[in-house]
């Protein structure tokens, strides 16, 4: 794997300023041979609760699971879990993992035909069983797909306790089919497990969604990449956030690495590029003072793949210190866009039309300014955008639940500077 790390910032600070911001673009070429540097394990979790009988969801889920199995590369370990009021392993035998071959993929397909809808929803139990299966293959690229159509039925706090115990061990891409599930529950899982959440409004679209997730997972070639941030004495990390392809706050996932450094998990990587916003607090300096505010490294274990420096230079030249770095400004706006959308949705649900209108208006303006056309189109299903440039919107009286949930789940998806403009 070949990595590069490039920092974008305005290093010039006004006298008395103590906040340093940089966007670090990390790019990987993938492995030189295009094959994984180690093993990989996949677990497919399909909600088989009674509500999956509605609208042909269970039949569509069977077809989607079969399509996902067909995408698993030879040699990858895998398992299938039927999610009901407990976690039931559908294939292979309980507690075991299969190795993908033409034969085992065929056997898994036959096992999927036994998937029938009855019982409850217990996401914590499903994820706990997946964790036990992944534990058999330490060091593998570990990825799960989880499908549900309803609220979690476990006692309050249980899912959170499970997530606390398994966070970082594997990645989970969650999908909700229909509109009777909670975005907040699946987002909680995505945040803890470095994964994604999205709605599949129509059961007919499940197969394409599963194929896309599994194909993306098969493109990962290395398991555990981390962003290491070192700061000098008297400097501290305020936050580290992924800002592209989607917003994800990594600050709370920091693991100390010596007295002055911390590591932030980035999950599995293939040939791809992602952007991170690093914010450092430094002591104020006098005019002409310079300091290294942070050293940002891309690491795997003890191997340093790439490194970039974040600097601070104090100046009394306002023309220098007020110059806004384009990348920092863009992603600050993208993060605010996601927050505005989620706040607007909550206000609308609470019946606070005034706040909802203000938040959605701000979101429309930010989406327009940043060229985030996909988000603009999603906003237009919830509000009438009268003037995107000024953020003038009007709430729609009737909004389809699927449209509002799509806006919510996709609110954290961003565009890179210069894209979609």
Short mmCIF file of C-alpha atoms in Angstrom, two decimals:
data_model
loop_
_atom_site.label_atom_id
_atom_site.label_comp_id
_atom_site.label_asym_id
_atom_site.label_seq_id
_atom_site.Cartn_x
_atom_site.Cartn_y
_atom_site.Cartn_z
CA UNK A 1 0.00 0.00 0.00
CA UNK A 2 1.25 3.48 -0.90
CA UNK A 3 -0.17 6.42 1.04
CA UNK A 4 0.17 10.18 0.79
CA UNK A 5 -0.93 12.80 3.33
CA UNK A 6 -1.24 16.47 2.35
CA UNK A 7 -2.24 19.29 4.72
CA UNK A 8 -4.23 22.33 3.50
CA UNK A 9 -4.32 25.32 5.84
CA UNK A 10 -3.68 29.03 6.33
CA UNK A 11 -0.77 28.82 8.76
CA UNK A 12 -0.87 32.56 9.49
CA UNK A 13 -2.57 33.50 12.77
CA UNK A 14 -3.50 36.92 14.12
CA UNK A 15 -1.75 38.02 17.31
CA UNK A 16 -3.50 36.36 20.24
CA UNK A 17 -5.07 33.63 18.08
CA UNK A 18 -4.82 30.10 19.51
CA UNK A 19 -6.75 27.87 17.06
CA UNK A 20 -5.05 26.10 14.15
CA UNK A 21 -7.16 24.32 11.51
CA UNK A 22 -6.02 22.05 8.69
CA UNK A 23 -7.64 19.67 6.23
CA UNK A 24 -5.49 16.58 5.73
CA UNK A 25 -6.15 14.64 2.53
CA UNK A 26 -5.11 11.00 2.81
CA UNK A 27 -4.84 9.00 -0.40
CA UNK A 28 -4.07 5.30 -0.83
CA UNK A 29 -3.15 3.61 -4.07
CA UNK A 30 -4.33 0.24 -2.75
CA UNK A 31 -1.98 -2.71 -2.60
CA UNK A 32 0.56 -3.01 -5.38
CA UNK A 33 -0.95 -6.32 -6.49
CA UNK A 34 -4.56 -5.34 -5.88
CA UNK A 35 -4.95 -8.18 -3.38
CA UNK A 36 -5.39 -8.05 0.39
CA UNK A 37 -2.40 -7.87 2.65
CA UNK A 38 -4.17 -10.30 5.03
CA UNK A 39 -7.44 -12.18 5.47
CA UNK A 40 -11.01 -10.91 5.35
CA UNK A 41 -14.23 -11.95 7.11
CA UNK A 42 -17.78 -10.97 6.17
CA UNK A 43 -20.96 -11.40 8.24
CA UNK A 44 -24.40 -10.75 6.73
CA UNK A 45 -27.16 -10.03 9.27
CA UNK A 46 -30.74 -10.08 7.98
CA UNK A 47 -33.69 -9.01 10.12
CA UNK A 48 -36.16 -11.91 10.12
CA UNK A 49 -38.66 -10.42 12.57
CA UNK A 50 -42.37 -10.79 11.95
CA UNK A 51 -42.71 -7.32 10.43
CA UNK A 52 -40.46 -8.39 7.54
CA UNK A 53 -43.47 -10.27 6.12
CA UNK A 54 -44.97 -6.93 5.04
CA UNK A 55 -44.59 -5.61 1.50
CA UNK A 56 -42.55 -8.61 0.38
CA UNK A 57 -39.56 -7.51 2.46
CA UNK A 58 -38.42 -10.97 3.55
CA UNK A 59 -38.49 -12.30 -0.02
CA UNK A 60 -36.52 -9.26 -1.19
CA UNK A 61 -34.09 -9.69 1.71
CA UNK A 62 -33.47 -13.32 0.68
CA UNK A 63 -32.64 -12.23 -2.86
CA UNK A 64 -30.39 -9.43 -1.58
CA UNK A 65 -28.52 -11.78 0.76
CA UNK A 66 -27.97 -14.23 -2.08
CA UNK A 67 -26.63 -11.43 -4.27
CA UNK A 68 -24.24 -10.34 -1.51
CA UNK A 69 -22.96 -13.91 -1.04
CA UNK A 70 -22.32 -14.12 -4.78
CA UNK A 71 -20.03 -11.07 -4.48
CA UNK A 72 -17.80 -12.63 -1.79
CA UNK A 73 -14.33 -13.42 -3.13
CA UNK A 74 -12.88 -16.92 -2.93
CA UNK A 75 -10.96 -17.45 0.31
CA UNK A 76 -12.89 -14.89 2.34
CA UNK A 77 -14.39 -16.24 5.56
CA UNK A 78 -18.11 -15.54 6.00
CA UNK A 79 -21.28 -16.29 7.93
CA UNK A 80 -25.00 -15.51 7.80
CA UNK A 81 -27.09 -14.47 10.80
CA UNK A 82 -30.91 -14.48 10.97
CA UNK A 83 -31.94 -11.62 13.24
CA UNK A 84 -34.98 -12.27 15.41
CA UNK A 85 -35.54 -11.86 19.17
CA UNK A 86 -32.19 -13.61 19.46
CA UNK A 87 -29.33 -14.06 17.01
CA UNK A 88 -29.54 -17.32 15.06
CA UNK A 89 -26.70 -18.39 12.81
CA UNK A 90 -28.14 -19.40 9.48
CA UNK A 91 -24.88 -20.58 7.86
CA UNK A 92 -22.51 -22.35 8.43
CA UNK A 93 -22.96 -24.38 11.64
CA UNK A 94 -23.33 -22.30 14.82
CA UNK A 95 -20.07 -20.75 15.95
CA UNK A 96 -18.27 -21.51 12.70
CA UNK A 97 -17.13 -19.53 9.68
CA UNK A 98 -17.21 -20.79 6.09
CA UNK A 99 -14.45 -20.16 3.55
CA UNK A 100 -15.88 -18.80 0.32
CA UNK A 101 -15.78 -21.23 -2.61
CA UNK A 102 -18.31 -22.03 -5.33
CA UNK A 103 -19.56 -24.86 -3.09
CA UNK A 104 -19.94 -22.84 0.12
CA UNK A 105 -21.59 -19.95 -1.72
CA UNK A 106 -24.13 -22.44 -3.12
CA UNK A 107 -24.69 -23.92 0.34
CA UNK A 108 -25.22 -20.43 1.77
CA UNK A 109 -27.76 -19.68 -0.95
CA UNK A 110 -29.71 -22.82 -0.01
CA UNK A 111 -29.58 -21.81 3.66
CA UNK A 112 -30.97 -18.38 2.81
CA UNK A 113 -34.07 -20.07 1.37
CA UNK A 114 -34.85 -21.18 4.96
CA UNK A 115 -35.06 -17.55 6.10
CA UNK A 116 -38.61 -16.82 7.27
CA UNK A 117 -40.07 -13.84 9.12
CA UNK A 118 -41.15 -14.41 12.73
CA UNK A 119 -40.07 -13.02 16.06
CA UNK A 120 -38.66 -9.74 17.36
CA UNK A 121 -35.75 -7.35 16.81
CA UNK A 122 -32.59 -7.60 18.94
CA UNK A 123 -29.78 -5.65 17.29
CA UNK A 124 -27.46 -5.89 20.28
CA UNK A 125 -27.66 -9.69 20.26
CA UNK A 126 -27.12 -9.78 16.49
CA UNK A 127 -23.99 -7.64 16.71
CA UNK A 128 -22.69 -9.59 19.70
CA UNK A 129 -22.87 -12.86 17.76
CA UNK A 130 -21.12 -11.18 14.83
CA UNK A 131 -18.36 -10.02 17.21
CA UNK A 132 -17.91 -13.57 18.48
CA UNK A 133 -17.53 -14.85 14.92
CA UNK A 134 -15.08 -12.09 13.96
CA UNK A 135 -13.01 -12.86 17.08
CA UNK A 136 -11.98 -16.16 15.45
CA UNK A 137 -10.02 -14.22 12.81
CA UNK A 138 -8.01 -11.47 14.55
CA UNK A 139 -6.24 -9.20 12.10
CA UNK A 140 -8.72 -9.78 9.28
CA UNK A 141 -10.53 -7.02 7.43
CA UNK A 142 -13.80 -7.48 9.35
CA UNK A 143 -17.04 -6.16 7.84
CA UNK A 144 -20.73 -6.75 8.47
CA UNK A 145 -23.89 -5.84 6.58
CA UNK A 146 -26.96 -5.42 8.79
CA UNK A 147 -30.53 -5.05 7.50
CA UNK A 148 -33.54 -4.18 9.64
CA UNK A 149 -37.06 -2.84 9.19
CA UNK A 150 -38.04 -1.84 12.73
CA UNK A 151 -37.14 -0.51 16.16
CA UNK A 152 -34.80 -2.40 18.43
CA UNK A 153 -36.79 -4.40 20.98
CA UNK A 154 -34.09 -4.95 23.60
CA UNK A 155 -34.14 -3.35 27.06
CA UNK A 156 -33.07 0.27 27.14
CA UNK A 157 -29.31 0.72 27.16
CA UNK A 158 -28.45 -2.82 26.07
CA UNK A 159 -27.53 -1.92 22.47
CA UNK A 160 -25.35 0.92 23.76
CA UNK A 161 -23.54 -1.42 26.17
CA UNK A 162 -22.89 -3.90 23.36
CA UNK A 163 -21.55 -1.14 21.11
CA UNK A 164 -19.24 0.02 23.90
CA UNK A 165 -17.85 -3.50 24.22
CA UNK A 166 -17.29 -4.17 20.50
CA UNK A 167 -16.53 -0.69 19.09
CA UNK A 168 -13.64 -0.73 16.65
CA UNK A 169 -13.50 -4.51 16.21
CA UNK A 170 -15.29 -4.52 12.86
CA UNK A 171 -17.13 -2.21 10.47
CA UNK A 172 -20.92 -2.29 10.13
CA UNK A 173 -22.87 -0.93 7.18
CA UNK A 174 -26.53 -0.71 8.28
CA UNK A 175 -29.54 -0.40 6.04
CA UNK A 176 -33.16 0.17 6.99
CA UNK A 177 -35.87 -1.06 4.64
CA UNK A 178 -39.23 0.71 4.69
CA UNK A 179 -39.93 3.56 7.12
CA UNK A 180 -40.69 1.91 10.48
CA UNK A 181 -37.11 1.89 11.81
CA UNK A 182 -35.26 4.67 13.64
CA UNK A 183 -32.49 6.57 11.91
CA UNK A 184 -31.02 7.44 15.32
CA UNK A 185 -30.55 3.74 16.21
CA UNK A 186 -28.75 2.82 13.02
CA UNK A 187 -26.69 6.03 13.11
CA UNK A 188 -25.58 5.06 16.63
CA UNK A 189 -24.32 1.75 15.24
CA UNK A 190 -22.64 3.41 12.24
CA UNK A 191 -20.86 5.95 14.47
CA UNK A 192 -19.60 3.31 16.91
CA UNK A 193 -18.54 0.84 14.21
CA UNK A 194 -17.05 3.26 11.62
CA UNK A 195 -19.75 2.29 9.14
CA UNK A 196 -22.62 3.81 7.20
CA UNK A 197 -26.40 4.06 7.49
CA UNK A 198 -28.92 4.53 4.72
CA UNK A 199 -32.53 3.91 3.83
CA UNK A 200 -33.71 1.45 1.22
CA UNK A 201 -37.26 2.71 0.87
CA UNK A 202 -38.41 -0.02 -1.52
CA UNK A 203 -37.71 -3.73 -0.97
CA UNK A 204 -37.09 -3.99 -4.71
CA UNK A 205 -33.89 -1.94 -4.25
CA UNK A 206 -32.36 -4.21 -1.61
CA UNK A 207 -30.40 -6.40 -4.01
CA UNK A 208 -28.59 -3.44 -5.57
CA UNK A 209 -27.84 -2.02 -2.10
CA UNK A 210 -26.38 -5.31 -0.85
CA UNK A 211 -24.30 -5.79 -4.00
CA UNK A 212 -22.89 -2.27 -3.66
CA UNK A 213 -21.94 -2.76 -0.01
CA UNK A 214 -20.32 -6.15 -0.57
CA UNK A 215 -18.44 -5.02 -3.69
CA UNK A 216 -17.06 -2.04 -1.76
CA UNK A 217 -16.01 -4.34 1.10
CA UNK A 218 -14.20 -6.66 -1.31
CA UNK A 219 -12.21 -3.65 -2.52
CA UNK A 220 -10.57 -3.14 0.88
CA UNK A 221 -7.03 -4.45 0.98
CA UNK A 222 -5.72 -3.55 4.44
CA UNK A 223 -7.44 -3.88 7.79
CA UNK A 224 -6.50 -1.30 10.41
CA UNK A 225 -5.22 2.11 9.33
CA UNK A 226 -4.89 4.90 11.89
CA UNK A 227 -4.35 8.65 11.91
CA UNK A 228 -1.67 9.53 14.47
CA UNK A 229 -1.56 13.14 15.67
CA UNK A 230 1.46 14.37 17.64
CA UNK A 231 1.41 17.79 19.29
CA UNK A 232 4.21 19.64 21.10
CA UNK A 233 4.13 20.71 24.75
CA UNK A 234 1.30 23.19 25.47
CA UNK A 235 -0.58 22.25 22.29
CA UNK A 236 -3.67 20.01 22.40
CA UNK A 237 -6.01 18.40 19.89
CA UNK A 238 -9.44 20.01 19.97
CA UNK A 239 -10.99 17.62 17.45
CA UNK A 240 -10.32 15.22 14.59
CA UNK A 241 -13.17 14.65 12.14
CA UNK A 242 -13.51 12.77 8.89
CA UNK A 243 -15.14 15.27 6.53
CA UNK A 244 -15.16 13.41 3.21
CA UNK A 245 -16.78 11.21 1.92
CA UNK A 246 -18.98 11.73 4.98
CA UNK A 247 -18.81 13.57 8.28
CA UNK A 248 -17.72 11.40 11.23
CA UNK A 249 -16.34 12.75 14.50
CA UNK A 250 -13.32 10.65 15.54
CA UNK A 251 -12.33 12.80 18.54
CA UNK A 252 -13.77 10.46 21.18
CA UNK A 253 -12.07 7.43 19.60
CA UNK A 254 -8.56 8.68 20.42
CA UNK A 255 -6.16 6.15 21.94
CA UNK A 256 -3.10 7.66 23.62
CA UNK A 257 0.26 6.81 22.04
CA UNK A 258 2.87 8.17 24.43
CA UNK A 259 2.67 11.49 26.21
CA UNK A 260 2.15 13.76 23.20
CA UNK A 261 0.36 11.67 20.57
CA UNK A 262 -2.94 9.93 19.96
CA UNK A 263 -4.22 7.50 17.36
CA UNK A 264 -7.61 7.72 15.66
CA UNK A 265 -9.06 4.65 13.87
CA UNK A 266 -9.71 4.96 10.14
CA UNK A 267 -10.84 1.37 9.53
CA UNK A 268 -10.09 -0.68 6.42
CA UNK A 269 -8.71 0.90 3.24
CA UNK A 270 -8.48 0.08 -0.43
CA UNK A 271 -7.58 2.41 -3.30
CA UNK A 272 -9.32 5.61 -2.14
CA UNK A 273 -8.99 9.10 -0.72
CA UNK A 274 -10.53 10.67 2.38
CA UNK A 275 -10.30 14.11 4.02
CA UNK A 276 -9.87 14.86 7.74
CA UNK A 277 -10.27 18.13 9.64
CA UNK A 278 -7.71 18.51 12.44
CA UNK A 279 -8.12 21.38 14.93
CA UNK A 280 -5.28 22.16 17.37
CA UNK A 281 -5.24 24.60 20.31
CA UNK A 282 -1.87 26.32 20.76
CA UNK A 283 -0.58 29.03 23.12
CA UNK A 284 -0.69 32.57 21.64
CA UNK A 285 2.48 33.83 19.97
CA UNK A 286 4.13 37.16 19.17
CA UNK A 287 4.54 38.55 15.67
CA UNK A 288 7.04 36.43 13.75
CA UNK A 289 6.80 33.43 16.08
CA UNK A 290 6.54 30.06 14.35
CA UNK A 291 5.76 26.60 15.68
CA UNK A 292 4.96 23.11 14.56
CA UNK A 293 1.37 22.74 15.79
CA UNK A 294 0.98 19.06 14.88
CA UNK A 295 2.54 16.20 13.00
CA UNK A 296 -0.10 14.02 11.33
CA UNK A 297 0.91 10.49 10.30
CA UNK A 298 -0.82 7.59 8.59
CA UNK A 299 0.17 4.43 10.43
CA UNK A 300 -0.41 0.71 10.63
CA UNK A 301 1.04 -0.67 13.84
CA UNK A 302 4.60 0.65 13.99
CA UNK A 303 4.77 1.38 10.26
CA UNK A 304 4.48 5.04 9.25
CA UNK A 305 3.13 5.25 5.69
CA UNK A 306 2.92 9.02 5.25
CA UNK A 307 3.27 12.22 7.22
CA UNK A 308 2.19 15.85 7.00
CA UNK A 309 2.95 18.90 9.15
CA UNK A 310 0.53 21.51 10.51
CA UNK A 311 2.19 24.87 11.21
CA UNK A 312 1.37 28.08 13.05
CA UNK A 313 2.93 31.46 12.20
CA UNK A 314 1.81 34.59 14.03
CA UNK A 315 1.63 37.85 12.11
CA UNK A 316 0.37 41.40 12.53
CA UNK A 317 -0.40 41.49 8.80
CA UNK A 318 -4.20 41.24 8.64
CA UNK A 319 -4.08 40.42 4.93
CA UNK A 320 -2.28 37.18 5.79
CA UNK A 321 -4.11 36.18 8.99
CA UNK A 322 -7.64 36.77 7.61
CA UNK A 323 -7.06 34.80 4.42
CA UNK A 324 -9.51 31.90 4.52
CA UNK A 325 -8.24 28.52 3.36
CA UNK A 326 -10.70 27.15 0.82
CA UNK A 327 -10.62 23.55 2.04
CA UNK A 328 -11.08 24.47 5.71
CA UNK A 329 -13.97 26.81 4.89
CA UNK A 330 -15.63 24.25 2.63
CA UNK A 331 -15.61 21.40 5.14
CA UNK A 332 -16.57 23.63 8.06
CA UNK A 333 -19.64 24.46 5.99
CA UNK A 334 -20.31 20.79 5.16
CA UNK A 335 -20.26 19.87 8.86
CA UNK A 336 -22.63 22.75 9.64
CA UNK A 337 -24.86 21.58 6.77
CA UNK A 338 -25.27 18.14 8.37
CA UNK A 339 -26.00 19.68 11.77
CA UNK A 340 -28.56 22.10 10.29
CA UNK A 341 -30.44 19.32 8.51
CA UNK A 342 -30.62 17.11 11.60
CA UNK A 343 -31.70 20.06 13.77
CA UNK A 344 -34.37 20.96 11.20
CA UNK A 345 -35.75 17.44 11.17
CA UNK A 346 -35.93 17.33 14.98
CA UNK A 347 -37.63 20.75 15.11
CA UNK A 348 -40.17 19.69 12.50
CA UNK A 349 -40.97 16.52 14.44
CA UNK A 350 -41.43 18.61 17.60
CA UNK A 351 -43.87 20.94 15.80
CA UNK A 352 -41.48 23.92 15.91
CA UNK A 353 -42.05 25.15 12.35
CA UNK A 354 -40.14 28.41 12.89
CA UNK A 355 -36.91 26.71 13.93
CA UNK A 356 -37.34 24.02 11.27
CA UNK A 357 -37.71 26.67 8.57
CA UNK A 358 -34.62 28.53 9.77
CA UNK A 359 -32.49 25.38 9.95
CA UNK A 360 -33.62 24.03 6.58
CA UNK A 361 -33.07 27.49 5.07
CA UNK A 362 -29.52 27.57 6.38
CA UNK A 363 -28.98 24.05 5.03
CA UNK A 364 -30.29 25.02 1.59
CA UNK A 365 -27.91 28.01 1.49
CA UNK A 366 -24.90 25.91 2.56
CA UNK A 367 -25.69 23.13 0.09
CA UNK A 368 -26.01 25.70 -2.70
CA UNK A 369 -22.74 27.46 -1.80
CA UNK A 370 -20.75 24.21 -1.59
CA UNK A 371 -22.18 22.65 -4.74
CA UNK A 372 -23.66 19.71 -2.82
CA UNK A 373 -26.33 18.96 -5.42
CA UNK A 374 -27.34 15.61 -3.93
CA UNK A 375 -28.20 17.22 -0.60
CA UNK A 376 -30.00 20.10 -2.34
CA UNK A 377 -32.19 17.58 -4.14
CA UNK A 378 -32.97 15.74 -0.89
CA UNK A 379 -33.84 19.03 0.84
CA UNK A 380 -36.24 19.84 -2.00
CA UNK A 381 -38.35 16.80 -1.03
CA UNK A 382 -38.94 18.24 2.46
CA UNK A 383 -39.12 22.00 1.78
CA UNK A 384 -39.89 24.22 -1.18
CA UNK A 385 -36.63 26.06 -1.90
CA UNK A 386 -37.67 29.52 -3.09
CA UNK A 387 -34.16 31.01 -3.19
CA UNK A 388 -31.21 28.75 -2.39
CA UNK A 389 -28.71 31.63 -2.50
CA UNK A 390 -30.43 33.42 0.39
CA UNK A 391 -31.70 30.28 2.14
CA UNK A 392 -35.36 31.15 1.65
CA UNK A 393 -37.49 28.01 2.03
CA UNK A 394 -41.05 27.06 2.91
CA UNK A 395 -41.98 23.91 4.81
CA UNK A 396 -44.09 21.44 2.88
CA UNK A 397 -47.35 20.44 4.53
CA UNK A 398 -47.04 16.81 3.55
CA UNK A 399 -43.69 15.04 3.48
CA UNK A 400 -43.28 11.34 2.73
CA UNK A 401 -41.60 9.52 5.63
CA UNK A 402 -39.13 7.90 3.22
CA UNK A 403 -38.05 11.33 1.89
CA UNK A 404 -37.44 12.72 5.37
CA UNK A 405 -35.51 9.60 6.40
CA UNK A 406 -33.41 9.74 3.23
CA UNK A 407 -32.52 13.38 3.99
CA UNK A 408 -31.64 12.42 7.57
CA UNK A 409 -29.49 9.38 6.77
CA UNK A 410 -27.65 11.11 3.92
CA UNK A 411 -27.15 14.46 5.67
CA UNK A 412 -23.56 13.55 6.59
CA UNK A 413 -22.51 12.80 3.00
CA UNK A 414 -20.20 15.52 1.68
CA UNK A 415 -18.65 16.66 -1.56
CA UNK A 416 -14.98 17.49 -2.04
CA UNK A 417 -13.91 21.03 -2.89
CA UNK A 418 -14.49 21.65 -6.58
CA UNK A 419 -16.82 18.66 -7.03
CA UNK A 420 -20.41 19.09 -8.17
CA UNK A 421 -19.90 22.81 -8.81
#
